[in-house]
mmCIF file of C-alpha atoms and ligand atoms in Angstrom:
data_model
loop_
_atom_site.group_PDB
_atom_site.id
_atom_site.type_symbol
_atom_site.label_atom_id
_atom_site.label_comp_id
_atom_site.label_asym_id
_atom_site.label_seq_id
_atom_site.Cartn_x
_atom_site.Cartn_y
_atom_site.Cartn_z
ATOM 1 C CA MET D 107 0.093 -0.119 0.068
ATOM 2 C CA ASP D 108 1.696 3.348 -1.021
ATOM 3 C CA VAL D 109 1.071 5.935 1.849
ATOM 4 C CA VAL D 110 0.779 9.545 0.359
ATOM 5 C CA HIS D 111 0.938 13.254 2.287
ATOM 6 C CA THR D 112 0.083 15.484 -0.440
ATOM 7 C CA VAL D 113 -2.470 16.258 -3.098
ATOM 8 C CA ALA D 114 0.151 16.534 -6.071
ATOM 9 C CA GLU D 115 1.666 12.720 -4.691
ATOM 10 C CA LEU D 116 -1.579 10.978 -5.001
ATOM 11 C CA ARG D 117 -2.607 13.357 -8.407
ATOM 12 C CA THR D 118 0.504 11.457 -9.766
ATOM 13 C CA ARG D 119 -0.672 7.739 -8.270
ATOM 14 C CA LEU D 120 -3.778 7.887 -9.344
ATOM 15 C CA ALA D 121 -3.366 9.757 -12.989
ATOM 16 C CA LYS D 122 -3.854 6.330 -14.967
ATOM 17 C CA GLU D 123 -5.867 4.729 -12.289
ATOM 18 C CA PRO D 124 -9.380 3.389 -14.579
ATOM 19 C CA SER D 125 -10.988 2.771 -11.553
ATOM 20 C CA ILE D 126 -10.602 3.765 -8.076
ATOM 21 C CA ALA D 127 -12.753 2.595 -4.885
ATOM 22 C CA PHE D 128 -12.088 5.774 -2.093
ATOM 23 C CA VAL D 129 -13.605 5.513 1.549
ATOM 24 C CA PRO D 130 -12.970 9.100 3.234
ATOM 25 C CA THR D 131 -12.286 8.883 6.544
ATOM 26 C CA MET D 132 -10.908 10.424 10.450
ATOM 27 C CA GLY D 133 -8.425 7.950 10.753
ATOM 28 C CA ASN D 134 -8.490 6.222 14.416
ATOM 29 C CA LEU D 135 -10.039 2.912 12.204
ATOM 30 C CA HIS D 136 -12.085 0.179 13.155
ATOM 31 C CA ALA D 137 -13.805 -3.108 11.785
ATOM 32 C CA GLY D 138 -16.607 -0.679 10.797
ATOM 33 C CA HIS D 139 -13.910 1.643 8.521
ATOM 34 C CA LEU D 140 -12.377 -1.826 7.483
ATOM 35 C CA ALA D 141 -16.159 -2.911 6.513
ATOM 36 C CA LEU D 142 -16.450 -0.147 4.029
ATOM 37 C CA VAL D 143 -12.798 -0.869 2.538
ATOM 38 C CA GLU D 144 -14.655 -4.212 1.265
ATOM 39 C CA GLU D 145 -17.659 -2.997 0.275
ATOM 40 C CA ALA D 146 -15.190 -0.432 -2.349
ATOM 41 C CA LYS D 147 -13.442 -3.353 -3.259
ATOM 42 C CA ARG D 148 -16.351 -4.430 -4.948
ATOM 43 C CA HIS D 149 -16.394 -1.065 -7.150
ATOM 44 C CA GLY D 150 -13.273 -0.450 -7.986
ATOM 45 C CA THR D 151 -9.777 -1.611 -8.694
ATOM 46 C CA CYS D 152 -8.230 0.546 -6.865
ATOM 47 C CA ILE D 153 -9.300 1.403 -3.434
ATOM 48 C CA VAL D 154 -7.976 4.762 -1.956
ATOM 49 C CA ALA D 155 -8.387 5.734 1.973
ATOM 50 C CA SER D 156 -8.239 9.445 3.434
ATOM 51 C CA LEU D 157 -7.339 9.949 6.878
ATOM 52 C CA PHE D 158 -8.406 13.666 7.788
ATOM 53 C CA VAL D 159 -9.152 15.153 10.990
ATOM 54 C CA ASN D 160 -11.258 17.935 9.440
ATOM 55 C CA ARG D 161 -11.557 20.334 11.656
ATOM 56 C CA LEU D 162 -13.905 22.651 9.474
ATOM 57 C CA GLN D 163 -16.977 19.827 10.586
ATOM 58 C CA PHE D 164 -15.994 20.305 14.342
ATOM 59 C CA GLU D 165 -18.152 23.112 16.138
ATOM 60 C CA PRO D 166 -16.784 25.248 18.309
ATOM 61 C CA GLY D 167 -15.595 23.856 21.944
ATOM 62 C CA GLY D 168 -16.189 20.032 19.935
ATOM 63 C CA ASP D 169 -14.049 17.367 20.458
ATOM 64 C CA PHE D 170 -11.266 18.036 17.375
ATOM 65 C CA ASP D 171 -8.048 18.179 19.296
ATOM 66 C CA ARG D 172 -8.554 15.483 21.605
ATOM 67 C CA TYR D 173 -9.977 12.895 18.714
ATOM 68 C CA PRO D 174 -7.536 10.247 18.623
ATOM 69 C CA ARG D 175 -4.375 9.979 15.485
ATOM 70 C CA THR D 176 -3.671 6.819 14.990
ATOM 71 C CA LEU D 177 -2.255 6.990 11.674
ATOM 72 C CA GLU D 178 0.538 4.203 11.741
ATOM 73 C CA ASP D 179 -2.180 1.740 13.146
ATOM 74 C CA ASP D 180 -4.605 2.843 10.240
ATOM 75 C CA CYS D 181 -1.807 2.308 7.916
ATOM 76 C CA ALA D 182 -1.361 -1.039 8.975
ATOM 77 C CA ARG D 183 -5.191 -2.130 9.340
ATOM 78 C CA LEU D 184 -5.471 -0.174 5.887
ATOM 79 C CA ALA D 185 -2.560 -2.030 4.102
ATOM 80 C CA ALA D 186 -4.271 -5.677 5.645
ATOM 81 C CA ALA D 187 -7.425 -4.933 4.390
ATOM 82 C CA GLY D 188 -6.243 -4.965 0.780
ATOM 83 C CA CYS D 189 -6.786 -0.898 0.555
ATOM 84 C CA HIS D 190 -4.001 0.276 -2.263
ATOM 85 C CA VAL D 191 -3.268 3.607 -1.709
ATOM 86 C CA ALA D 192 -3.817 5.890 2.496
ATOM 87 C CA PHE D 193 -3.716 9.170 1.510
ATOM 88 C CA ALA D 194 -3.074 11.464 5.032
ATOM 89 C CA PRO D 195 -2.937 14.874 3.493
ATOM 90 C CA GLN D 196 -1.372 17.667 6.277
ATOM 91 C CA GLU D 197 -3.928 20.443 7.064
ATOM 92 C CA LYS D 198 -1.592 23.325 6.187
ATOM 93 C CA GLU D 199 -2.220 21.820 2.355
ATOM 94 C CA LEU D 200 -6.025 21.121 2.968
ATOM 95 C CA TYR D 201 -6.365 24.726 4.584
ATOM 96 C CA PRO D 202 -3.665 26.436 3.531
ATOM 97 C CA SER D 203 -5.685 29.478 4.408
ATOM 98 C CA ALA D 204 -9.009 30.675 5.943
ATOM 99 C CA GLN D 205 -11.129 27.861 3.704
ATOM 100 C CA GLU D 206 -13.592 31.275 2.769
ATOM 101 C CA ILE D 207 -15.331 28.742 -0.564
ATOM 102 C CA VAL D 208 -17.638 26.894 1.754
ATOM 103 C CA LEU D 209 -20.659 24.901 0.979
ATOM 104 C CA SER D 210 -24.092 25.197 1.731
ATOM 105 C CA PRO D 211 -25.387 21.697 3.141
ATOM 106 C CA PRO D 212 -29.226 21.197 1.979
ATOM 107 C CA LEU D 213 -32.321 21.312 3.762
ATOM 108 C CA ALA D 214 -31.987 17.467 5.311
ATOM 109 C CA ALA D 215 -29.147 18.834 7.170
ATOM 110 C CA ALA D 216 -30.965 21.764 9.198
ATOM 111 C CA GLN D 217 -32.371 19.580 11.928
ATOM 112 C CA LEU D 218 -31.406 16.213 13.666
ATOM 113 C CA CYS D 219 -27.459 16.443 14.207
ATOM 114 C CA GLY D 220 -27.156 19.709 12.593
ATOM 115 C CA ASP D 221 -29.492 21.134 15.270
ATOM 116 C CA PHE D 222 -27.147 20.459 18.099
ATOM 117 C CA ARG D 223 -23.940 20.991 16.073
ATOM 118 C CA PRO D 224 -23.590 24.028 14.376
ATOM 119 C CA GLY D 225 -21.623 23.862 11.053
ATOM 120 C CA HIS D 226 -21.267 20.496 10.837
ATOM 121 C CA PHE D 227 -23.101 19.544 7.573
ATOM 122 C CA GLN D 228 -21.269 22.328 6.067
ATOM 123 C CA GLY D 229 -17.364 21.274 6.745
ATOM 124 C CA VAL D 230 -18.744 17.424 5.675
ATOM 125 C CA VAL D 231 -20.265 19.261 2.731
ATOM 126 C CA THR D 232 -16.977 20.568 2.257
ATOM 127 C CA VAL D 233 -14.140 18.690 2.590
ATOM 128 C CA VAL D 234 -16.070 16.026 0.843
ATOM 129 C CA ALA D 235 -16.510 18.031 -2.204
ATOM 130 C CA LYS D 236 -12.493 18.897 -1.475
ATOM 131 C CA LEU D 237 -11.760 15.262 -1.473
ATOM 132 C CA PHE D 238 -13.857 14.274 -4.418
ATOM 133 C CA ASN D 239 -11.892 16.917 -6.135
ATOM 134 C CA ILE D 240 -8.541 15.820 -5.261
ATOM 135 C CA VAL D 241 -9.210 11.574 -5.066
ATOM 136 C CA ALA D 242 -12.045 11.637 -8.461
ATOM 137 C CA PRO D 243 -13.271 8.996 -7.906
ATOM 138 C CA HIS D 244 -15.602 6.490 -9.481
ATOM 139 C CA THR D 245 -16.970 5.671 -6.506
ATOM 140 C CA ALA D 246 -17.114 6.424 -2.726
ATOM 141 C CA VAL D 247 -18.489 4.332 0.142
ATOM 142 C CA PHE D 248 -19.551 5.608 3.509
ATOM 143 C CA GLY D 249 -21.429 4.262 6.800
ATOM 144 C CA ARG D 250 -24.881 3.750 7.504
ATOM 145 C CA LYS D 251 -24.233 4.676 11.055
ATOM 146 C CA ASP D 252 -24.126 8.381 9.804
ATOM 147 C CA TYR D 253 -27.739 8.232 8.108
ATOM 148 C CA GLN D 254 -27.730 12.024 7.947
ATOM 149 C CA GLN D 255 -24.155 12.481 6.676
ATOM 150 C CA LEU D 256 -25.004 10.085 3.906
ATOM 151 C CA PHE D 257 -28.256 11.497 3.180
ATOM 152 C CA VAL D 258 -26.974 15.124 2.297
ATOM 153 C CA ILE D 259 -23.423 13.420 0.857
ATOM 154 C CA ARG D 260 -26.029 12.009 -1.668
ATOM 155 C CA GLU D 261 -27.789 15.254 -1.993
ATOM 156 C CA LEU D 262 -24.262 16.650 -3.004
ATOM 157 C CA VAL D 263 -23.511 13.839 -5.426
ATOM 158 C CA ARG D 264 -26.701 14.518 -6.290
ATOM 159 C CA GLN D 265 -27.098 18.194 -6.478
ATOM 160 C CA LEU D 266 -23.223 19.382 -7.670
ATOM 161 C CA ASN D 267 -23.601 16.579 -10.535
ATOM 162 C CA TYR D 268 -20.376 14.537 -9.165
ATOM 163 C CA PRO D 269 -20.001 11.610 -11.561
ATOM 164 C CA VAL D 270 -19.246 9.620 -8.157
ATOM 165 C CA ALA D 271 -21.560 6.524 -7.457
ATOM 166 C CA ILE D 272 -22.500 7.142 -3.193
ATOM 167 C CA VAL D 273 -21.858 3.639 -1.785
ATOM 168 C CA GLY D 274 -24.198 2.895 1.733
ATOM 169 C CA VAL D 275 -22.769 0.085 4.326
ATOM 170 C CA GLU D 276 -24.216 -1.363 6.767
ATOM 171 C CA THR D 277 -23.182 -0.456 10.775
ATOM 172 C CA LYS D 278 -21.138 -2.527 12.160
ATOM 173 C CA ARG D 279 -21.662 -3.773 15.787
ATOM 174 C CA GLU D 280 -20.405 -4.674 18.968
ATOM 175 C CA ALA D 281 -22.021 -7.959 20.563
ATOM 176 C CA ASP D 282 -23.827 -5.758 22.742
ATOM 177 C CA GLY D 283 -25.620 -4.023 19.826
ATOM 178 C CA LEU D 284 -23.628 -1.112 20.300
ATOM 179 C CA ALA D 285 -22.390 0.197 16.977
ATOM 180 C CA MET D 286 -18.588 0.631 16.246
ATOM 181 C CA SER D 287 -17.463 4.222 16.405
ATOM 182 C CA SER D 288 -13.764 6.091 17.192
ATOM 183 C CA ARG D 289 -15.817 7.636 20.024
ATOM 184 C CA ASN D 290 -16.473 4.562 21.826
ATOM 185 C CA GLY D 291 -12.931 4.953 22.686
ATOM 186 C CA TYR D 292 -13.219 7.683 25.273
ATOM 187 C CA LEU D 293 -15.794 5.557 26.887
ATOM 188 C CA SER D 294 -15.138 4.285 30.909
ATOM 189 C CA ARG D 295 -15.594 1.220 31.178
ATOM 190 C CA GLU D 296 -19.077 1.779 33.289
ATOM 191 C CA GLU D 297 -19.741 3.578 30.048
ATOM 192 C CA ARG D 298 -19.120 1.601 27.822
ATOM 193 C CA ALA D 299 -21.681 -0.972 30.078
ATOM 194 C CA GLU D 300 -24.429 1.585 29.974
ATOM 195 C CA ALA D 301 -23.866 3.133 26.058
ATOM 196 C CA VAL D 302 -25.701 0.091 24.664
ATOM 197 C CA ARG D 303 -28.779 1.414 25.837
ATOM 198 C CA LEU D 304 -29.148 4.312 22.673
ATOM 199 C CA SER D 305 -29.198 0.630 20.100
ATOM 200 C CA ARG D 306 -31.273 -1.303 22.854
ATOM 201 C CA ASN D 307 -33.775 1.537 22.972
ATOM 202 C CA LEU D 308 -34.141 2.451 19.003
ATOM 203 C CA ARG D 309 -34.437 -1.076 19.112
ATOM 204 C CA ARG D 310 -38.038 -0.674 21.253
ATOM 205 C CA VAL D 311 -39.101 1.852 18.661
ATOM 206 C CA ARG D 312 -38.640 -0.831 15.985
ATOM 207 C CA GLU D 313 -40.199 -3.672 17.545
ATOM 208 C CA GLY D 314 -43.106 -1.211 18.001
ATOM 209 C CA ILE D 315 -43.409 -0.247 14.789
ATOM 210 C CA ALA D 316 -43.285 -3.579 13.577
ATOM 211 C CA ALA D 317 -46.278 -4.903 15.952
ATOM 212 C CA GLY D 318 -48.251 -2.194 14.568
ATOM 213 C CA ARG D 319 -47.843 0.954 16.920
ATOM 214 C CA ARG D 320 -48.520 4.468 14.846
ATOM 215 C CA ASP D 321 -47.767 6.465 17.993
ATOM 216 C CA PHE D 322 -44.081 7.550 16.612
ATOM 217 C CA ASP D 323 -44.011 10.399 18.487
ATOM 218 C CA ALA D 324 -44.976 8.423 21.982
ATOM 219 C CA LEU D 325 -42.732 5.658 21.015
ATOM 220 C CA CYS D 326 -39.662 8.570 20.916
ATOM 221 C CA GLU D 327 -40.580 9.979 23.874
ATOM 222 C CA GLY D 328 -40.039 6.547 26.176
ATOM 223 C CA ALA D 329 -36.607 6.410 23.790
ATOM 224 C CA ARG D 330 -35.606 9.409 25.164
ATOM 225 C CA ALA D 331 -36.949 9.529 28.859
ATOM 226 C CA ASP D 332 -35.657 6.063 29.172
ATOM 227 C CA LEU D 333 -32.043 7.283 28.174
ATOM 228 C CA ALA D 334 -32.254 10.534 30.471
ATOM 229 C CA GLY D 335 -33.600 8.241 33.376
ATOM 230 C CA ALA D 336 -30.520 6.613 33.251
ATOM 231 C CA GLY D 337 -28.199 9.471 33.580
ATOM 232 C CA TRP D 338 -27.875 10.813 29.608
ATOM 233 C CA ARG D 339 -28.485 14.450 27.587
ATOM 234 C CA VAL D 340 -30.664 12.804 24.974
ATOM 235 C CA ASP D 341 -30.023 15.004 21.615
ATOM 236 C CA TYR D 342 -32.314 13.620 20.181
ATOM 237 C CA VAL D 343 -34.484 10.597 19.041
ATOM 238 C CA GLU D 344 -36.726 10.731 16.427
ATOM 239 C CA LEU D 345 -38.529 9.187 12.745
ATOM 240 C CA ARG D 346 -38.145 10.692 9.788
ATOM 241 C CA ASN D 347 -39.200 9.004 6.242
ATOM 242 C CA ARG D 348 -36.250 7.151 4.760
ATOM 243 C CA SER D 349 -36.617 8.665 1.012
ATOM 244 C CA ARG D 350 -36.942 12.422 2.025
ATOM 245 C CA LEU D 351 -35.687 12.539 5.230
ATOM 246 C CA VAL D 352 -39.294 14.630 6.961
ATOM 247 C CA PRO D 353 -40.813 13.607 10.141
ATOM 248 C CA PRO D 354 -43.154 10.983 8.366
ATOM 249 C CA GLY D 355 -46.554 10.667 7.693
ATOM 250 C CA PRO D 356 -49.489 8.328 8.597
ATOM 251 C CA ALA D 357 -48.891 6.574 4.648
ATOM 252 C CA ASP D 358 -45.172 6.245 5.113
ATOM 253 C CA ARG D 359 -43.446 2.900 5.370
ATOM 254 C CA ASP D 360 -40.089 3.056 4.473
ATOM 255 C CA LEU D 361 -38.853 4.656 8.555
ATOM 256 C CA VAL D 362 -35.709 5.027 9.811
ATOM 257 C CA VAL D 363 -35.089 6.056 13.544
ATOM 258 C CA LEU D 364 -31.882 8.174 14.491
ATOM 259 C CA GLY D 365 -30.960 9.069 17.953
ATOM 260 C CA ALA D 366 -27.961 11.236 19.541
ATOM 261 C CA ALA D 367 -27.504 10.848 23.244
ATOM 262 C CA TRP D 368 -24.391 12.081 25.282
ATOM 263 C CA ILE D 369 -22.846 9.360 27.888
ATOM 264 C CA GLY D 370 -20.350 11.703 29.961
ATOM 265 C CA ARG D 371 -18.721 13.997 27.444
ATOM 266 C CA THR D 372 -19.075 11.268 24.805
ATOM 267 C CA ARG D 373 -21.822 12.222 22.539
ATOM 268 C CA LEU D 374 -23.106 8.870 20.573
ATOM 269 C CA ILE D 375 -25.565 8.578 17.702
ATOM 270 C CA ASP D 376 -27.276 5.656 16.466
ATOM 271 C CA ASN D 377 -30.498 4.483 13.805
ATOM 272 C CA LEU D 378 -31.862 1.857 12.710
ATOM 273 C CA GLU D 379 -33.841 1.915 9.698
ATOM 274 C CA ILE D 380 -37.791 0.356 10.150
ATOM 275 C CA ASP D 381 -39.697 -1.163 7.155
ATOM 276 C CA ALA D 382 -43.627 -0.515 8.495
ATOM 277 C CA PRO D 383 -45.866 -3.037 8.012
HETATM 278 O O1 PAF R 133 -17.662 10.489 8.687
HETATM 279 C C1 PAF R 133 -16.621 11.061 8.531
HETATM 280 O O2 PAF R 133 -15.168 10.830 8.993
HETATM 281 C C2 PAF R 133 -16.309 12.299 7.881
HETATM 282 O O3 PAF R 133 -17.573 12.692 8.530
HETATM 283 C C3 PAF R 133 -15.958 12.402 6.862
HETATM 284 C C4 PAF R 133 -17.000 11.443 5.809
HETATM 285 C C5 PAF R 133 -14.897 11.439 6.461
HETATM 286 C C6 PAF R 133 -15.365 13.289 6.458
HETATM 287 O O4 PAF R 133 -14.684 14.374 7.160
#
């Protein structure tokens, strides 16, 4: 695997590649990221992963500084997974001066995580657009755990005509159901044991709907109350339809329940898709 640190080197390395599948990451890789690489192999002959902690998508006072940087381990994992190129640019090359040109995210970003992380999706779409311009992939692979992000990136590609096929990959979970995330590394032993409560509550909402319940507000309120009762600070637990990411109407069957909540100093997110009967 080639480890490349500059845009010029990367462009030279990729110049003759006929089919590039791209996995953008912020590093600190876990099995969820490696599943993205596995999926990428089905879509291209040259697999490129980027490792870049994007300052622009962290809200003021967020965890940019404490976000784990583990480049050596990440490269070893990527190489073992069959990645061909790891692109780890310096911040001073991607952002040599203040990034004055930024993209305005679509309406779907102005809710859920967008309500609690000001500027987050603007930072995501801006860096993903830059990375697409640099890597020029044919396919890009993202995790479904960041469900709203995936929706927003599909809109980015659709509305700005990027010639990139977007592929979403199922969330990888720990044995107890906790969605894998780099942020799980922040959890103390007690918090880790408690963290499963988020996915457990989302499952309860899904089971309620599968059993025929349509009182969506009450179902979500039940989940929020259970989390809050156990000491979590809940940002949201909400249902959306999958096609437009808006609150579901009575006829909608393609649903997703999304949740974000703080356990101690760590914010966890998760979601579950639901096919209502
Ligand atoms: O999902 C992530 O890790 C990041 O938001 C992404 C897509 C790599 C952009 O920085």
